[in-house]
Amino acid sequence: MHLSDLKNLKIAIVGAGYGGAAAAKALSLLGADVDVYEQAGRIGEVGAGIGLRPSTMNRFREWGIFDAVAKVSSPSDYFEILTATGERMMKEAWPAAGEQTHTHLIHRGDFIDALLGVLPEGMVHLGHKLETVQDKGDSAVLTFADGRTAEADLVVGGDGIKSVVRRELFTDKAPVFSGEHAYRTVIDVDDAYGMVVDDNLRMYIGRGTKIYLLPLRHRNQVSFDVTALCPDGTWAPQVTKDALLATVEGFDERLVNITRDLDMNTVNIRAVYDIDPVDTWHTDSVVLVGDAAHSMLHHQGQGANSAIEDAGALADALRRADSVKEALALFQATRKPVTDELQRISRQGWTEEEIHEVFPGQKPASAAAPQE
């Protein structure tokens, strides 16, 4: 699109998570008039650490925000997969994009703060819970729970796995339960029983359970993440310390000790969900990005990275195409084959034997998300 057309483009982004915040930065750099509407009254990201791949970091370099992210993250050289008792199964260098760009490990909260911190003041509007989206063809109207409305030439649905935009315009299929629970927290390095010796991610695999240790050197902390098979699909289940300890039985005693020492009030406990691939991500004036378009399981560590890549690809498409309609078609053609494959691979987290042991005669991925 011509520069003058981009500068006259009014864009409304629903959701201030990874995809929404990144899209806001990328699209505002085109000169468009961008507003972000977030349902929360304040921004806060729970959970633990994630890895930002070189392609993601290169997007930040392109947008001029590399340093803002780098100063709250730690570069990493490789990751290891080990048995429950610590025997190495695989050691693999992170793929690099040139000598200067490495994978960076970061806390989710620091990541959101860094993204929002580079947006112009007043761009993000909190306390806007979306109720409906009306697609008018060449524009769309958002209606919020308090009756306020906003109209834009382009609406970007970055509102996550429970996306209202997706439900209203694309599909009403519910999120899909994976048959897993994720238990995530952050602890001091000093409380990790000497298991954190560098800045590299390690994953320990036992029967039905995986434990991730992801160093956050810039915080002097480590992200401790236990993912375990469990038939309870309650969105936010109640789990006792004894139940959590049972999932790590047979692991390296140091990992068991870390689990035993946890303050359960600091542990984020969630049943793990994704969504089936969405056939179409866009109309002529509305498009989905990030988890709203392709929420995936965390086994490949690609959720946040895919959201950032979506933001960059959407900006690229708007720059190259002759119209918003053509840009959205180009965006989907570019990104959907990639994320469909990542969703497929991410679902291959367990062996059939392990799944049948926990879910005898069942297929856990057939369960729909509970209503909140």
PDB file of C-alpha atoms in Angstrom, residues 2 9 14 35 67 69 77 81 85 107 110 122 149 188 208-209 238 246 285 295 303 329 341 360 363:
ATOM      1  CA  HIS A   2       1.128   3.558  -0.627  1.00  0.00           C
ATOM      2  CA  LEU A   9      -5.388   3.582   7.927  1.00  0.00           C
ATOM      3  CA  VAL A  14      -8.032  -6.426  20.446  1.00  0.00           C
ATOM      4  CA  ASP A  35      -5.288   1.719  19.131  1.00  0.00           C
ATOM      5  CA  ASP A  67      18.007  -3.424  23.132  1.00  0.00           C
ATOM      6  CA  VAL A  69      14.224  -6.778  25.018  1.00  0.00           C
ATOM      7  CA  ASP A  77      23.622 -21.177  23.207  1.00  0.00           C
ATOM      8  CA  ILE A  81      17.068 -33.077  26.791  1.00  0.00           C
ATOM      9  CA  THR A  85      17.774 -38.911  36.408  1.00  0.00           C
ATOM     10  CA  HIS A 107      10.337 -14.035  31.854  1.00  0.00           C
ATOM     11  CA  ASP A 110       9.375  -8.887  31.496  1.00  0.00           C
ATOM     12  CA  GLY A 122      -2.110   6.476  25.129  1.00  0.00           C
ATOM     13  CA  THR A 149     -17.692   1.303  20.629  1.00  0.00           C
ATOM     14  CA  ASP A 188      15.930 -18.065  42.967  1.00  0.00           C
ATOM     15  CA  GLY A 208       4.214 -38.891  31.764  1.00  0.00           C
ATOM     16  CA  THR A 209       6.116 -35.870  33.095  1.00  0.00           C
ATOM     17  CA  GLN A 238      -6.713 -27.165  42.386  1.00  0.00           C
ATOM     18  CA  ALA A 246       3.727 -37.574  42.818  1.00  0.00           C
ATOM     19  CA  SER A 285     -11.408  -5.926   7.429  1.00  0.00           C
ATOM     20  CA  SER A 295      -2.982 -21.416  19.802  1.00  0.00           C
ATOM     21  CA  GLY A 303       3.575 -19.765  20.878  1.00  0.00           C
ATOM     22  CA  ALA A 329      -4.971 -12.790   2.069  1.00  0.00           C
ATOM     23  CA  GLU A 341       2.625 -27.492  10.955  1.00  0.00           C
ATOM     24  CA  PRO A 360      -7.237 -45.926  29.330  1.00  0.00           C
ATOM     25  CA  LYS A 363      -8.647 -39.749  23.636  1.00  0.00           C
TER      26      LYS A 363
END
